[in-house]
Each structure stands twice: as C-alpha cells, then as structure tokens.
Amino acid sequence: MKSAVEVSIVIPVYNEEESLANLFRELWPVAENLGRTFEIIFINDGSRDSSLGMLYDFYKLHKEVRVIDLGANFGQHMAIMAGFDNVRGEKIITLDADLQNPPDEIPNILKEMDKGHDVVGTYRVGRQDPVFRKVASKCINKLTNRIAKLTIKDYGCMLRGYDRRIIEIINQSMETTTFIPALAQKFAVSPIEIPVAHREREFGQSKYSVFQLIRLNFDLMTSFSLVPLQIVTMAGMVFSMLSFSFLLYMFVRRMLLGIGTWQTLIEQIFEASGFMLSGITLLSVGILGEYVGRIYRSVSKRPRYSIRKIFEYGAEEDE
Ligand code: UDP
Ligand code: MG
C-alpha cells in the first residue's frame, strides 16, 4: 500500500520552465524543515516547453517528488483536481509554480491547521499585479461573495491549506468546472484567512488573458448560485412592466391630450419594446446556455482530465 504522509504540496505547472528551478530551490528547504513527512506533487498541465523534463529531474533526485503528467492542457483547476485525486497527505497545500506565492508561508499555514482550521485561505498584501487586475478582482471578489454567499477575501491567491476531509469531499463532488477555494469554503467547518506576501511574476507570463479571466469569474458565479438566472427573470419582469407603462402613457397621451398620431404611437411602441425584448432575450439565452452547458457536461460524465503517466518513487519504470 502507498504510505501516507503528513503534508502534500500540490503545484500545477503549465509552461513554467523559467520559474521551476527557482521554485524548487526555495520550496525544497522549506519542505525539508517542516519537521513532517511530506510529498510534493507537480501536475504537468500539458506544458509545451521543457517543464516536464525539469520536473522529471526533480523526481529523479528526490523520492518525495511525484509528477503527474496530464495528457493535454486542462486548466489550472483541473490540474489541481488531478493532484487532489492522488494526494496521500493529511494536510494539503496548494501553490502556484510561478513563485508569486512565497513557499516560506507554508509553515504559517500549517500552524493554523494545527490549531484545527480545516481550510486556511490567504489574501495577498502588497499585491504585485497590474492596477487593472487589482481593481477588477476587488470588484469581482465582492460581487462573487454576495452572489455565492461566501466570504473569501481574495479568490485569486492559490496558496492555501486544506484538511484531508475537505479534499475528499471535493474529490467526491466531481465538479467539472469549479473554483477550488470557493468549493472548499462551502465545506469548511472552521475556515480562516491569513495575510501572505505577494511577489511579482518574475519569469514568463500570466497564463490568463483578460478573456479567460472573465470566463473564469463567470464560471465562479454560475457554479455557485442560480442568482444570475433569477436576475434575468427579474430583468424580464421589470422591462415588461416598463414597456407596459410606456404603452399606457402613450395611449393616454393620445386619447386625452390628442398628441401625436396613432401611427407614430404604434411605431414608437414597436420600436421600444423590440429593443428591450431583444436585449433581454440575448441575455437570457446566454445565461440559460451556461447552465445547460453545465448540465450537458455533467450528464455526459466525461473524465475531467486524462493522465498520461505518473512518475513516482516505487513505481516501475520503462524509460
Ligand atoms: N496553470 C496551469 N494550467 C493552465 C494555466 C495555469 O496549470 O492552463 C498554472 C500555472 O503554471 C501556475 C498557476 O496555474 O502555476 C497559476 O497560473 P498563472 O500564474 O498564469 O495565473 P495568475 O497568477 O496570473 O492568476
Ligand atoms: Mg501567477
């Protein structure tokens, strides 16, 4: 049987050849000095650069390193899910590979977990990202918290700690598109958030474009609530009420005050209601489509990711 360890460190990697050497140089001493048994799980999320080769070297040097090589690029969150499905640790830490989350915060997270917190979140102080992203994510954090009924200070910071129990629930829930910190928060009994330092991405580029960020956040909202659907219903109601009042007003104006001709009245009504309706329709179709897409995905039960190979100590090798 595979032996359990105290701490699992889970790191998704997508084209991070420029960061990996530095990451490992910083992470390794931190892990060794934890005074606990540990494993480091790297998930190679379909990198097209030399990341996999570098991870393979780490694995060759240290039996604590395991590398899960995915068959394609499944995205940061699915990569972490692949890691979660394979963790052996009692406490699980997630971390980005780009060194934006300082590894030396790991002992602080574990300290909070020792006190009994089952989810330890972090929020970035002195966040080193472009102003546009900082402002945008502040607004989105607020909105998402309201809609999803959560209280997470900083959704973007992946340096987090989870108790094994939480990870097991997450693994069971088999969600296809999900936001791990939010999901964990839903199941947490005693969550806490601590501040961590945040650094600039030194090497390479953010793997998210503006478009992907919008998608990610829309995903976050629709995964955790039906409010967007209800907003559409509400908007539909408000708009039909408005157009009805408008209609009434024009009618009364024509009847009592004799302003305008019947023809212009009818034209105006058609124009106004047409505009409003097409707006609402488009919005509704988009949001409905999002939910239907989700249903389709979970009905089709497609695996969330595919693993090409796991490199780990004790597994037979055929290289
Ligand atoms: N990542 C991944 N798959 C992807 C995109 C990103 O595994 O499709 C990893 C990436 O290598 C990094 C982490 O997820 O370790 C966060 O990505 P990034 O730094 O680009 O996101 P940002 O910090 O800009 O939000
Ligand atoms: Mg980053």
Short mmCIF file of C-alpha atoms and ligand atoms in Angstrom, two decimals:
data_model
loop_
_atom_site.label_atom_id
_atom_site.label_comp_id
_atom_site.label_asym_id
_atom_site.label_seq_id
_atom_site.Cartn_x
_atom_site.Cartn_y
_atom_site.Cartn_z
CA MET A 1 0.00 0.00 0.00
CA LYS A 2 1.07 3.54 -0.60
CA SER A 3 2.26 5.06 2.62
CA ALA A 4 0.61 8.19 3.89
CA VAL A 5 2.47 11.40 4.60
CA GLU A 6 1.66 14.36 6.79
CA VAL A 7 1.80 17.11 4.18
CA SER A 8 1.13 17.13 0.43
CA ILE A 9 2.17 20.15 -1.59
CA VAL A 10 0.24 20.35 -4.86
CA ILE A 11 1.57 22.52 -7.70
CA PRO A 12 0.03 22.88 -11.19
CA VAL A 13 2.57 23.61 -13.90
CA TYR A 14 1.90 24.99 -17.35
CA ASN A 15 4.89 26.21 -19.36
CA GLU A 16 6.88 27.31 -16.32
CA GLU A 17 10.40 26.35 -17.40
CA GLU A 18 11.70 29.75 -16.37
CA SER A 19 10.32 29.55 -12.83
CA LEU A 20 10.70 25.90 -11.90
CA ALA A 21 14.38 25.88 -10.91
CA ASN A 22 13.93 28.86 -8.60
CA LEU A 23 10.69 27.50 -7.24
CA PHE A 24 12.30 24.22 -6.33
CA ARG A 25 15.35 25.91 -4.84
CA GLU A 26 13.06 27.89 -2.50
CA LEU A 27 10.49 25.23 -1.84
CA TRP A 28 12.77 22.31 -1.04
CA PRO A 29 14.43 23.70 2.12
CA VAL A 30 11.06 24.91 3.38
CA ALA A 31 9.61 21.44 2.91
CA GLU A 32 12.60 19.72 4.50
CA ASN A 33 12.45 21.98 7.54
CA LEU A 34 8.77 21.39 8.21
CA GLY A 35 9.71 18.56 10.53
CA ARG A 36 6.95 16.48 8.97
CA THR A 37 6.82 13.81 6.32
CA PHE A 38 5.82 15.31 3.02
CA GLU A 39 5.38 14.86 -0.70
CA ILE A 40 5.48 17.41 -3.48
CA ILE A 41 3.10 16.69 -6.34
CA PHE A 42 3.70 18.55 -9.57
CA ILE A 43 0.97 18.31 -12.17
CA ASN A 44 2.24 18.98 -15.65
CA ASP A 45 -0.78 20.50 -17.37
CA GLY A 46 0.21 19.83 -20.95
CA SER A 47 3.23 22.15 -20.98
CA ARG A 48 4.80 22.62 -24.37
CA ASP A 49 8.17 23.81 -23.06
CA SER A 50 10.78 21.89 -21.10
CA SER A 51 8.80 21.91 -17.83
CA LEU A 52 8.18 18.16 -17.83
CA GLY A 53 11.86 17.40 -18.26
CA MET A 54 12.72 19.62 -15.32
CA LEU A 55 10.05 18.02 -13.15
CA TYR A 56 11.38 14.62 -14.14
CA ASP A 57 14.81 15.64 -12.87
CA PHE A 58 13.35 16.72 -9.50
CA TYR A 59 11.61 13.38 -9.25
CA LYS A 60 14.81 11.51 -10.09
CA LEU A 61 16.65 13.33 -7.33
CA HIS A 62 14.05 13.13 -4.56
CA LYS A 63 11.67 10.34 -3.69
CA GLU A 64 9.28 12.88 -2.14
CA VAL A 65 8.59 14.35 -5.57
CA ARG A 66 5.78 12.91 -7.67
CA VAL A 67 4.92 14.13 -11.13
CA ILE A 68 1.50 13.67 -12.71
CA ASP A 69 1.77 14.23 -16.42
CA LEU A 70 -1.61 15.13 -17.91
CA GLY A 71 -2.45 14.24 -21.50
CA ALA A 72 -3.29 17.82 -22.51
CA ASN A 73 -3.86 21.28 -21.08
CA PHE A 74 -6.92 21.01 -18.84
CA GLY A 75 -6.54 24.29 -16.99
CA GLN A 76 -5.18 25.23 -13.59
CA HIS A 77 -8.14 23.99 -11.58
CA MET A 78 -8.49 20.62 -13.28
CA ALA A 79 -4.74 20.15 -12.85
CA ILE A 80 -5.13 20.74 -9.11
CA MET A 81 -8.05 18.29 -9.11
CA ALA A 82 -5.80 15.66 -10.67
CA GLY A 83 -3.38 16.33 -7.85
CA PHE A 84 -6.11 16.09 -5.21
CA ASP A 85 -7.25 12.73 -6.58
CA ASN A 86 -3.77 11.41 -5.91
CA VAL A 87 -2.69 13.05 -2.65
CA ARG A 88 -1.57 10.94 0.28
CA GLY A 89 -1.16 13.74 2.80
CA GLU A 90 -3.24 14.53 5.86
CA LYS A 91 -2.87 18.22 5.16
CA ILE A 92 -2.79 19.54 1.63
CA ILE A 93 -1.20 22.78 0.47
CA THR A 94 -1.75 24.26 -2.99
CA LEU A 95 0.76 26.61 -4.53
CA ASP A 96 1.36 28.30 -7.91
CA ALA A 97 4.52 27.43 -9.78
CA ASP A 98 5.39 30.99 -10.73
CA LEU A 99 6.77 31.95 -7.29
CA GLN A 100 4.07 34.59 -6.82
CA ASN A 101 3.14 32.74 -3.64
CA PRO A 102 6.19 32.59 -1.39
CA PRO A 103 6.84 28.99 -0.25
CA ASP A 104 8.11 30.16 3.13
CA GLU A 105 4.49 30.93 4.10
CA ILE A 106 3.74 27.20 4.16
CA PRO A 107 4.75 26.74 7.83
CA ASN A 108 2.34 29.57 8.79
CA ILE A 109 -0.50 27.84 7.00
CA LEU A 110 0.32 24.55 8.74
CA LYS A 111 0.42 26.33 12.08
CA GLU A 112 -3.17 27.49 11.57
CA MET A 113 -4.18 23.99 10.52
CA ASP A 114 -2.64 22.57 13.67
CA LYS A 115 -4.98 24.84 15.61
CA GLY A 116 -7.88 22.99 13.99
CA HIS A 117 -8.75 25.12 10.97
CA ASP A 118 -9.74 22.83 8.14
CA VAL A 119 -9.35 25.41 5.38
CA VAL A 120 -6.68 28.06 5.59
CA GLY A 121 -7.06 30.72 2.93
CA THR A 122 -4.66 33.53 2.24
CA TYR A 123 -5.04 37.03 0.95
CA ARG A 124 -2.34 38.97 -0.76
CA VAL A 125 -0.90 42.02 0.88
CA GLY A 126 1.15 44.33 -1.28
CA ARG A 127 -0.19 42.58 -4.33
CA GLN A 128 2.19 42.98 -7.25
CA ASP A 129 -0.14 42.81 -10.19
CA PRO A 130 -1.18 45.42 -12.75
CA VAL A 131 -3.61 48.01 -11.28
CA PHE A 132 -6.28 46.93 -13.73
CA ARG A 133 -6.23 43.38 -12.38
CA LYS A 134 -6.21 44.50 -8.77
CA VAL A 135 -9.25 46.75 -9.17
CA ALA A 136 -11.08 44.20 -11.30
CA SER A 137 -10.50 41.39 -8.84
CA LYS A 138 -11.58 43.55 -5.88
CA CYS A 139 -14.92 44.23 -7.58
CA ILE A 140 -15.33 40.63 -8.63
CA ASN A 141 -14.47 39.32 -5.16
CA LYS A 142 -17.21 41.49 -3.70
CA LEU A 143 -19.80 40.54 -6.28
CA THR A 144 -18.98 36.85 -6.10
CA ASN A 145 -19.12 36.80 -2.34
CA ARG A 146 -22.58 38.31 -2.45
CA ILE A 147 -23.92 36.06 -5.15
CA ALA A 148 -22.36 32.82 -3.93
CA LYS A 149 -22.92 33.68 -0.25
CA LEU A 150 -19.28 33.26 0.65
CA THR A 151 -16.77 35.37 2.48
CA ILE A 152 -13.45 34.99 0.80
CA LYS A 153 -11.15 37.95 0.83
CA ASP A 154 -9.07 37.01 -2.17
CA TYR A 155 -10.17 34.42 -4.70
CA GLY A 156 -7.04 34.67 -6.75
CA CYS A 157 -4.50 33.52 -4.20
CA MET A 158 -3.92 29.81 -4.57
CA LEU A 159 -1.54 29.45 -1.64
CA ARG A 160 -3.98 27.59 0.60
CA GLY A 161 -4.21 24.74 3.05
CA TYR A 162 -6.90 22.07 3.18
CA ASP A 163 -7.59 19.27 5.57
CA ARG A 164 -7.80 15.82 4.00
CA ARG A 165 -11.51 15.62 4.84
CA ILE A 166 -12.19 18.69 2.69
CA ILE A 167 -10.19 17.28 -0.20
CA GLU A 168 -12.14 14.05 -0.02
CA ILE A 169 -15.42 15.93 -0.27
CA ILE A 170 -14.08 17.94 -3.20
CA ASN A 171 -12.96 14.74 -4.92
CA GLN A 172 -16.38 13.23 -4.44
CA SER A 173 -18.23 16.19 -5.85
CA MET A 174 -16.79 15.51 -9.33
CA GLU A 175 -17.40 19.05 -10.49
CA THR A 176 -16.18 19.69 -13.99
CA THR A 177 -15.60 23.40 -13.87
CA THR A 178 -15.08 24.73 -10.49
CA PHE A 179 -13.23 27.13 -8.39
CA ILE A 180 -11.42 25.16 -5.74
CA PRO A 181 -11.10 27.82 -2.99
CA ALA A 182 -14.83 28.57 -3.22
CA LEU A 183 -15.78 24.91 -3.20
CA ALA A 184 -13.59 24.25 -0.16
CA GLN A 185 -15.06 27.21 1.66
CA LYS A 186 -18.54 25.71 1.23
CA PHE A 187 -17.49 22.56 3.07
CA ALA A 188 -15.22 24.12 5.65
CA VAL A 189 -16.22 23.88 9.28
CA SER A 190 -13.66 26.27 10.66
CA PRO A 191 -12.03 28.30 7.89
CA ILE A 192 -9.61 31.13 8.46
CA GLU A 193 -7.72 33.54 6.23
CA ILE A 194 -4.23 34.83 6.85
CA PRO A 195 -2.27 37.53 5.02
CA VAL A 196 0.66 36.50 2.83
CA ALA A 197 3.23 38.47 0.94
CA HIS A 198 2.78 38.62 -2.80
CA ARG A 199 5.50 38.96 -5.36
CA GLU A 200 5.65 39.94 -8.94
CA ARG A 201 5.78 37.17 -11.51
CA GLU A 202 9.47 37.16 -12.28
CA PHE A 203 9.58 34.87 -15.27
CA GLY A 204 7.20 34.08 -18.05
CA GLN A 205 3.72 35.49 -18.41
CA SER A 206 0.42 35.05 -16.69
CA LYS A 207 -1.33 32.13 -18.30
CA TYR A 208 -4.63 34.01 -18.20
CA SER A 209 -5.76 36.52 -20.79
CA VAL A 210 -8.43 39.11 -19.99
CA PHE A 211 -10.97 36.96 -21.81
CA GLN A 212 -10.06 33.90 -19.76
CA LEU A 213 -10.32 35.92 -16.56
CA ILE A 214 -13.84 36.99 -17.48
CA ARG A 215 -14.73 33.37 -18.25
CA LEU A 216 -13.21 32.16 -15.01
CA ASN A 217 -15.22 34.60 -12.96
CA PHE A 218 -18.45 33.93 -14.81
CA ASP A 219 -17.77 30.28 -14.13
CA LEU A 220 -17.29 31.01 -10.46
CA MET A 221 -20.62 32.82 -10.26
CA THR A 222 -22.72 30.31 -12.15
CA SER A 223 -21.11 27.36 -10.35
CA PHE A 224 -22.22 28.59 -7.02
CA SER A 225 -25.61 30.11 -7.50
CA LEU A 226 -28.74 30.42 -9.53
CA VAL A 227 -28.88 34.16 -8.93
CA PRO A 228 -27.78 35.02 -12.50
CA LEU A 229 -30.83 33.15 -13.78
CA GLN A 230 -33.06 34.92 -11.30
CA ILE A 231 -31.63 38.27 -12.33
CA VAL A 232 -32.72 37.60 -15.88
CA THR A 233 -36.23 36.70 -14.77
CA MET A 234 -36.34 39.83 -12.68
CA ALA A 235 -35.00 41.99 -15.50
CA GLY A 236 -37.59 40.48 -17.79
CA MET A 237 -40.31 41.39 -15.34
CA VAL A 238 -39.07 44.93 -14.85
CA PHE A 239 -38.71 45.54 -18.56
CA SER A 240 -42.13 44.21 -19.43
CA MET A 241 -43.62 46.38 -16.70
CA LEU A 242 -41.76 49.38 -18.08
CA SER A 243 -42.88 48.77 -21.62
CA PHE A 244 -46.42 48.29 -20.43
CA SER A 245 -46.36 51.62 -18.55
CA PHE A 246 -44.82 53.27 -21.57
CA LEU A 247 -47.55 51.87 -23.74
CA LEU A 248 -50.19 53.06 -21.31
CA TYR A 249 -48.63 56.51 -21.14
CA MET A 250 -48.54 56.89 -24.93
CA PHE A 251 -52.08 55.67 -25.18
CA VAL A 252 -53.36 58.08 -22.57
CA ARG A 253 -51.42 60.90 -24.16
CA ARG A 254 -53.06 60.18 -27.49
CA MET A 255 -56.53 59.73 -26.07
CA LEU A 256 -56.72 62.57 -23.54
CA LEU A 257 -54.32 65.15 -24.90
CA GLY A 258 -54.56 64.28 -28.53
CA ILE A 259 -50.78 64.45 -29.02
CA GLY A 260 -49.23 62.62 -31.97
CA THR A 261 -50.89 60.41 -34.48
CA TRP A 262 -51.98 56.84 -33.96
CA GLN A 263 -49.40 55.74 -36.45
CA THR A 264 -46.41 57.25 -34.67
CA LEU A 265 -47.71 55.90 -31.41
CA ILE A 266 -47.79 52.39 -32.74
CA GLU A 267 -44.36 52.77 -34.30
CA GLN A 268 -42.86 54.03 -31.07
CA ILE A 269 -44.33 51.17 -29.13
CA PHE A 270 -42.97 48.62 -31.53
CA GLU A 271 -39.54 50.16 -31.57
CA ALA A 272 -39.22 50.49 -27.82
CA SER A 273 -40.45 47.03 -26.98
CA GLY A 274 -38.37 45.47 -29.74
CA PHE A 275 -35.16 46.90 -28.37
CA MET A 276 -35.88 45.86 -24.84
CA LEU A 277 -37.00 42.41 -25.75
CA SER A 278 -34.02 41.61 -27.90
CA GLY A 279 -31.72 42.73 -25.10
CA ILE A 280 -33.41 40.56 -22.53
CA THR A 281 -33.62 37.63 -24.91
CA LEU A 282 -29.94 37.70 -25.70
CA LEU A 283 -29.03 37.90 -22.04
CA SER A 284 -31.36 35.08 -21.10
CA VAL A 285 -30.20 32.80 -23.86
CA GLY A 286 -26.59 33.36 -22.81
CA ILE A 287 -27.19 32.59 -19.18
CA LEU A 288 -29.51 29.67 -19.87
CA GLY A 289 -26.90 28.31 -22.24
CA GLU A 290 -24.32 28.45 -19.49
CA TYR A 291 -26.42 26.32 -17.18
CA VAL A 292 -27.49 23.94 -19.93
CA GLY A 293 -23.84 23.52 -20.89
CA ARG A 294 -23.08 22.58 -17.31
CA ILE A 295 -25.88 20.02 -17.24
CA TYR A 296 -24.66 18.60 -20.53
CA ARG A 297 -21.15 18.29 -19.21
CA SER A 298 -22.13 16.53 -16.03
CA VAL A 299 -24.60 14.26 -17.82
CA SER A 300 -22.01 13.16 -20.34
CA LYS A 301 -19.72 12.22 -17.42
CA ARG A 302 -16.62 12.88 -19.43
CA PRO A 303 -13.46 12.49 -17.35
CA ARG A 304 -12.27 15.86 -16.16
CA TYR A 305 -8.70 15.24 -17.17
CA SER A 306 -6.57 12.45 -18.53
CA ILE A 307 -3.31 11.28 -17.05
CA ARG A 308 -0.56 10.18 -19.38
CA LYS A 309 1.82 8.93 -16.73
CA ILE A 310 2.62 9.29 -13.07
CA PHE A 311 6.26 9.45 -12.12
CA GLU A 312 6.72 8.43 -8.52
CA TYR A 313 9.09 6.59 -6.26
CA GLY A 314 8.43 2.87 -6.19
CA ALA A 315 6.57 2.72 -9.49
CA GLU A 316 8.30 0.57 -12.07
CA GLU A 317 9.93 2.47 -14.87
CA ASP A 318 10.14 1.78 -18.55
CA GLU A 319 12.02 4.71 -19.93
N1 UDP B 1 -1.60 26.82 -14.79
C1 UDP B 1 -1.94 25.53 -15.19
N2 UDP B 1 -2.72 25.37 -16.30
C2 UDP B 1 -3.19 26.42 -17.03
C3 UDP B 1 -2.86 27.74 -16.59
C4 UDP B 1 -2.07 27.89 -15.47
O1 UDP B 1 -1.54 24.56 -14.56
O2 UDP B 1 -3.88 26.20 -18.02
C5 UDP B 1 -0.75 27.00 -13.59
C6 UDP B 1 0.46 27.89 -13.80
O3 UDP B 1 1.57 27.16 -14.25
C7 UDP B 1 0.67 28.45 -12.41
C8 UDP B 1 -0.74 28.57 -11.86
O4 UDP B 1 -1.52 27.66 -12.63
O5 UDP B 1 1.39 27.54 -11.60
C9 UDP B 1 -1.26 29.98 -11.93
O6 UDP B 1 -1.17 30.47 -13.25
P1 UDP B 1 -0.79 31.99 -13.55
O7 UDP B 1 0.37 32.42 -12.69
O8 UDP B 1 -0.64 32.13 -15.01
O9 UDP B 1 -2.11 32.72 -13.09
P2 UDP B 1 -2.19 34.18 -12.38
O10 UDP B 1 -1.21 34.19 -11.24
O11 UDP B 1 -1.84 35.15 -13.45
O12 UDP B 1 -3.62 34.24 -11.93
MG MG B 2 0.65 33.81 -11.19
#
